PDB file of C-alpha atoms in Angstrom:
ATOM      1  CA  MET V   1     -57.214  -2.117 -26.742  1.00  0.00           C
ATOM      2  CA  ASN V   2     -55.150   0.930 -25.639  1.00  0.00           C
ATOM      3  CA  ASP V   3     -55.298   0.223 -22.133  1.00  0.00           C
ATOM      4  CA  HIS V   4     -54.061  -3.351 -22.998  1.00  0.00           C
ATOM      5  CA  ILE V   5     -51.015  -1.800 -24.658  1.00  0.00           C
ATOM      6  CA  ALA V   6     -50.461   0.943 -22.087  1.00  0.00           C
ATOM      7  CA  GLN V   7     -50.350  -1.914 -19.330  1.00  0.00           C
ATOM      8  CA  ASP V   8     -47.822  -3.975 -21.411  1.00  0.00           C
ATOM      9  CA  ILE V   9     -45.687  -1.135 -21.820  1.00  0.00           C
ATOM     10  CA  LEU V  10     -45.744  -0.298 -18.203  1.00  0.00           C
ATOM     11  CA  ASP V  11     -45.208  -3.823 -17.141  1.00  0.00           C
ATOM     12  CA  GLU V  12     -42.146  -3.944 -19.436  1.00  0.00           C
ATOM     13  CA  LEU V  13     -40.788  -0.855 -18.085  1.00  0.00           C
ATOM     14  CA  ARG V  14     -41.039  -2.164 -14.520  1.00  0.00           C
ATOM     15  CA  LYS V  15     -39.275  -5.251 -15.471  1.00  0.00           C
ATOM     16  CA  HIS V  16     -36.547  -3.072 -17.021  1.00  0.00           C
ATOM     17  CA  THR V  17     -36.392  -1.030 -13.707  1.00  0.00           C
ATOM     18  CA  ARG V  18     -35.996  -4.006 -11.591  1.00  0.00           C
ATOM     19  CA  GLN V  19     -33.364  -5.335 -13.813  1.00  0.00           C
ATOM     20  CA  ASN V  20     -31.421  -2.024 -13.608  1.00  0.00           C
ATOM     21  CA  GLN V  21     -31.764  -1.968  -9.913  1.00  0.00           C
ATOM     22  CA  PHE V  22     -30.269  -5.370  -9.762  1.00  0.00           C
ATOM     23  CA  ASN V  23     -27.333  -4.679 -12.003  1.00  0.00           C
ATOM     24  CA  MET V  24     -26.738  -1.440  -9.908  1.00  0.00           C
ATOM     25  CA  ARG V  25     -26.639  -3.421  -6.754  1.00  0.00           C
ATOM     26  CA  ALA V  26     -24.196  -5.940  -8.182  1.00  0.00           C
ATOM     27  CA  THR V  27     -22.025  -3.237  -9.384  1.00  0.00           C
ATOM     28  CA  VAL V  28     -21.833  -1.761  -6.222  1.00  0.00           C
ATOM     29  CA  ALA V  29     -21.204  -4.810  -4.528  1.00  0.00           C
ATOM     30  CA  ALA V  30     -18.280  -5.699  -6.931  1.00  0.00           C
ATOM     31  CA  LEU V  31     -16.835  -2.230  -6.635  1.00  0.00           C
ATOM     32  CA  ALA V  32     -16.925  -2.639  -2.762  1.00  0.00           C
ATOM     33  CA  ILE V  33     -15.124  -6.010  -3.036  1.00  0.00           C
ATOM     34  CA  LEU V  34     -12.542  -4.408  -5.443  1.00  0.00           C
ATOM     35  CA  LEU V  35     -11.969  -1.621  -3.061  1.00  0.00           C
ATOM     36  CA  VAL V  36     -11.561  -3.823  -0.142  1.00  0.00           C
ATOM     37  CA  PHE V  37      -9.023  -5.858  -2.091  1.00  0.00           C
ATOM     38  CA  VAL V  38      -7.137  -2.637  -3.139  1.00  0.00           C
ATOM     39  CA  LEU V  39      -6.926  -1.416   0.301  1.00  0.00           C
ATOM     40  CA  MET V  40      -5.460  -4.693   1.469  1.00  0.00           C
ATOM     41  CA  LEU V  41      -2.604  -4.725  -1.151  1.00  0.00           C
ATOM     42  CA  PRO V  42      -0.034  -2.841   1.173  1.00  0.00           C
ATOM     43  CA  VAL V  43      -0.977  -5.134   3.989  1.00  0.00           C
ATOM     44  CA  LEU V  44      -0.460  -8.174   1.978  1.00  0.00           C
ATOM     45  CA  ASP V  45       2.729  -6.646   0.586  1.00  0.00           C
ATOM     46  CA  ALA V  46       4.158  -6.176   4.014  1.00  0.00           C
ATOM     47  CA  ILE V  47       3.012  -9.617   4.902  1.00  0.00           C
ATOM     48  CA  LYS V  48       4.921 -11.104   1.963  1.00  0.00           C
ATOM     49  CA  ALA V  49       7.962  -9.189   2.635  1.00  0.00           C
ATOM     50  CA  HIS V  50       8.072 -10.200   6.283  1.00  0.00           C
ATOM     51  CA  LYS V  51       7.915 -13.803   5.185  1.00  0.00           C
ATOM     52  CA  ARG V  52      10.616 -13.272   2.538  1.00  0.00           C
ATOM     53  CA  CYS V  53      13.111 -12.413   5.593  1.00  0.00           C
ATOM     54  CA  PRO V  54      14.927 -15.566   6.692  1.00  0.00           C
ATOM     55  CA  PRO V  55      13.429 -16.837  10.072  1.00  0.00           C
ATOM     56  CA  GLU V  56      16.614 -16.729  12.076  1.00  0.00           C
ATOM     57  CA  GLN V  57      16.512 -12.944  11.388  1.00  0.00           C
ATOM     58  CA  ARG V  58      13.073 -12.056  12.202  1.00  0.00           C
ATOM     59  CA  ALA V  59      14.111 -11.495  15.932  1.00  0.00           C
ATOM     60  CA  THR V  60      16.415  -8.580  14.789  1.00  0.00           C
ATOM     61  CA  TRP V  61      13.624  -7.212  12.448  1.00  0.00           C
ATOM     62  CA  SER V  62      11.236  -7.210  15.485  1.00  0.00           C
ATOM     63  CA  ALA V  63      13.887  -5.611  17.763  1.00  0.00           C
ATOM     64  CA  SER V  64      14.270  -2.953  15.035  1.00  0.00           C
ATOM     65  CA  HIS V  65      10.648  -2.337  15.055  1.00  0.00           C
ATOM     66  CA  THR V  66      10.438  -2.249  18.560  1.00  0.00           C
ATOM     67  CA  ALA V  67      13.298   0.613  18.771  1.00  0.00           C
ATOM     68  CA  PHE V  68      11.459   2.604  16.116  1.00  0.00           C
ATOM     69  CA  ASP V  69       8.140   2.293  18.036  1.00  0.00           C
ATOM     70  CA  ASP V  70       9.747   3.306  21.241  1.00  0.00           C
ATOM     71  CA  GLY V  71      11.242   6.505  19.401  1.00  0.00           C
ATOM     72  CA  ASN V  72      14.947   5.174  19.576  1.00  0.00           C
ATOM     73  CA  TYR V  73      15.665   5.914  16.112  1.00  0.00           C
ATOM     74  CA  ASP V  74      19.441   5.639  16.342  1.00  0.00           C
ATOM     75  CA  LYS V  75      18.865   1.904  17.518  1.00  0.00           C
ATOM     76  CA  ALA V  76      16.394   1.096  14.885  1.00  0.00           C
ATOM     77  CA  ILE V  77      18.898   2.425  12.228  1.00  0.00           C
ATOM     78  CA  GLU V  78      21.653   0.510  13.492  1.00  0.00           C
ATOM     79  CA  LEU V  79      19.624  -2.717  13.803  1.00  0.00           C
ATOM     80  CA  THR V  80      18.300  -2.191  10.562  1.00  0.00           C
ATOM     81  CA  GLN V  81      21.632  -1.392   8.862  1.00  0.00           C
ATOM     82  CA  THR V  82      22.935  -4.603  10.273  1.00  0.00           C
ATOM     83  CA  MET V  83      19.916  -6.589   8.733  1.00  0.00           C
ATOM     84  CA  ILE V  84      20.433  -4.970   5.365  1.00  0.00           C
ATOM     85  CA  GLN V  85      24.070  -6.119   5.229  1.00  0.00           C
ATOM     86  CA  LYS V  86      22.970  -9.714   5.767  1.00  0.00           C
ATOM     87  CA  ASN V  87      20.111  -8.992   2.917  1.00  0.00           C
ATOM     88  CA  PRO V  88      21.033  -6.352   0.498  1.00  0.00           C
ATOM     89  CA  GLY V  89      18.324  -7.216  -1.769  1.00  0.00           C
ATOM     90  CA  TYR V  90      15.646  -7.185   0.716  1.00  0.00           C
ATOM     91  CA  TYR V  91      13.702  -3.934  -0.233  1.00  0.00           C
ATOM     92  CA  PHE V  92      11.427  -3.771   2.950  1.00  0.00           C
ATOM     93  CA  GLY V  93      14.836  -3.024   4.933  1.00  0.00           C
ATOM     94  CA  TYR V  94      15.523   0.049   2.982  1.00  0.00           C
ATOM     95  CA  THR V  95      11.962   1.160   3.377  1.00  0.00           C
ATOM     96  CA  ARG V  96      12.315   0.585   7.166  1.00  0.00           C
ATOM     97  CA  LEU V  97      15.632   2.327   7.293  1.00  0.00           C
ATOM     98  CA  ALA V  98      14.288   5.333   5.181  1.00  0.00           C
ATOM     99  CA  THR V  99      11.227   5.617   7.708  1.00  0.00           C
ATOM    100  CA  ALA V 100      13.766   5.826  10.701  1.00  0.00           C
ATOM    101  CA  TYR V 101      15.860   8.378   9.019  1.00  0.00           C
ATOM    102  CA  GLN V 102      12.600  10.264   8.303  1.00  0.00           C
ATOM    103  CA  ALA V 103      11.356  10.162  11.911  1.00  0.00           C
ATOM    104  CA  LYS V 104      14.828  11.301  12.937  1.00  0.00           C
ATOM    105  CA  GLY V 105      14.712  14.184  10.653  1.00  0.00           C
ATOM    106  CA  ASP V 106      17.464  13.089   8.508  1.00  0.00           C
ATOM    107  CA  LEU V 107      15.682  13.507   5.148  1.00  0.00           C
ATOM    108  CA  PRO V 108      18.501  13.227   2.641  1.00  0.00           C
ATOM    109  CA  ASN V 109      19.330   9.679   3.912  1.00  0.00           C
ATOM    110  CA  ALA V 110      15.561   8.930   4.231  1.00  0.00           C
ATOM    111  CA  GLU V 111      15.520   9.837   0.333  1.00  0.00           C
ATOM    112  CA  ALA V 112      18.487   7.574  -0.590  1.00  0.00           C
ATOM    113  CA  ASN V 113      16.762   4.670   1.109  1.00  0.00           C
ATOM    114  CA  PHE V 114      13.577   5.290  -0.350  1.00  0.00           C
ATOM    115  CA  LEU V 115      15.162   5.342  -3.732  1.00  0.00           C
ATOM    116  CA  LYS V 116      16.891   2.098  -2.993  1.00  0.00           C
ATOM    117  CA  ALA V 117      13.788   0.268  -1.870  1.00  0.00           C
ATOM    118  CA  TYR V 118      11.877   1.687  -4.958  1.00  0.00           C
ATOM    119  CA  GLU V 119      14.794   0.250  -7.247  1.00  0.00           C
ATOM    120  CA  LEU V 120      14.575  -2.998  -5.644  1.00  0.00           C
ATOM    121  CA  TYR V 121      10.829  -3.178  -5.770  1.00  0.00           C
ATOM    122  CA  PRO V 122       9.203  -0.524  -7.904  1.00  0.00           C
ATOM    123  CA  SER V 123       5.712  -0.588  -5.980  1.00  0.00           C
ATOM    124  CA  GLU V 124       3.214   2.351  -6.111  1.00  0.00           C
ATOM    125  CA  GLU V 125       3.715   2.450  -2.320  1.00  0.00           C
ATOM    126  CA  ASN V 126       7.507   2.943  -2.540  1.00  0.00           C
ATOM    127  CA  GLU V 127       7.063   5.427  -5.446  1.00  0.00           C
ATOM    128  CA  LYS V 128       4.755   7.505  -3.293  1.00  0.00           C
ATOM    129  CA  ALA V 129       7.251   7.472  -0.370  1.00  0.00           C
ATOM    130  CA  LEU V 130       9.918   8.513  -2.543  1.00  0.00           C
ATOM    131  CA  THR V 131       7.815  11.296  -4.462  1.00  0.00           C
ATOM    132  CA  THR V 132       6.639  12.751  -1.108  1.00  0.00           C
ATOM    133  CA  ILE V 133      10.153  12.907   0.574  1.00  0.00           C
ATOM    134  CA  ARG V 134      11.511  14.597  -2.625  1.00  0.00           C
ATOM    135  CA  LYS V 135       8.719  17.166  -2.413  1.00  0.00           C
ATOM    136  CA  VAL V 136       9.479  17.746   1.330  1.00  0.00           C
ATOM    137  CA  LEU V 137      13.317  18.287   0.484  1.00  0.00           C
ATOM    138  CA  THR V 138      12.621  20.727  -2.495  1.00  0.00           C
ATOM    139  CA  SER V 139      10.133  22.829  -0.093  1.00  0.00           C
ATOM    140  CA  GLU V 140      12.805  23.021   2.350  1.00  0.00           C
ATOM    141  CA  ARG V 141      15.662  24.177  -0.290  1.00  0.00           C
ATOM    142  CA  LYS V 142      13.446  27.019  -1.209  1.00  0.00           C
TER     143      LYS V 142
END
């Protein structure tokens, strides 16, 4: 009788172990999917921002991006400022302008434009950029 009870207990423990292993795998898979989704948010945000830009202005934005990528920050700033004048509520323009100013080494203007981008679209990404530039400015003032 004791052997039968011990075997039943052992079988029940094995059943629970298999169930726990399945639950652990399902949890890991769900977390992996969630992580991929979270990592894709900034990319999706940039895509949505680009789609909000009127089609007739996308060429100018592309030229601004090209100038930035080529290291011609003054040209990128000029083109981006022109586009911001046409779309003053388009937060991504201020983010792009701030990035160009930052690359050029003009941190006060970078901060002002990151702030404007954050005011228009208070995302975590914009907040991080603003916080980072402020930390750099604070450390340079010391």
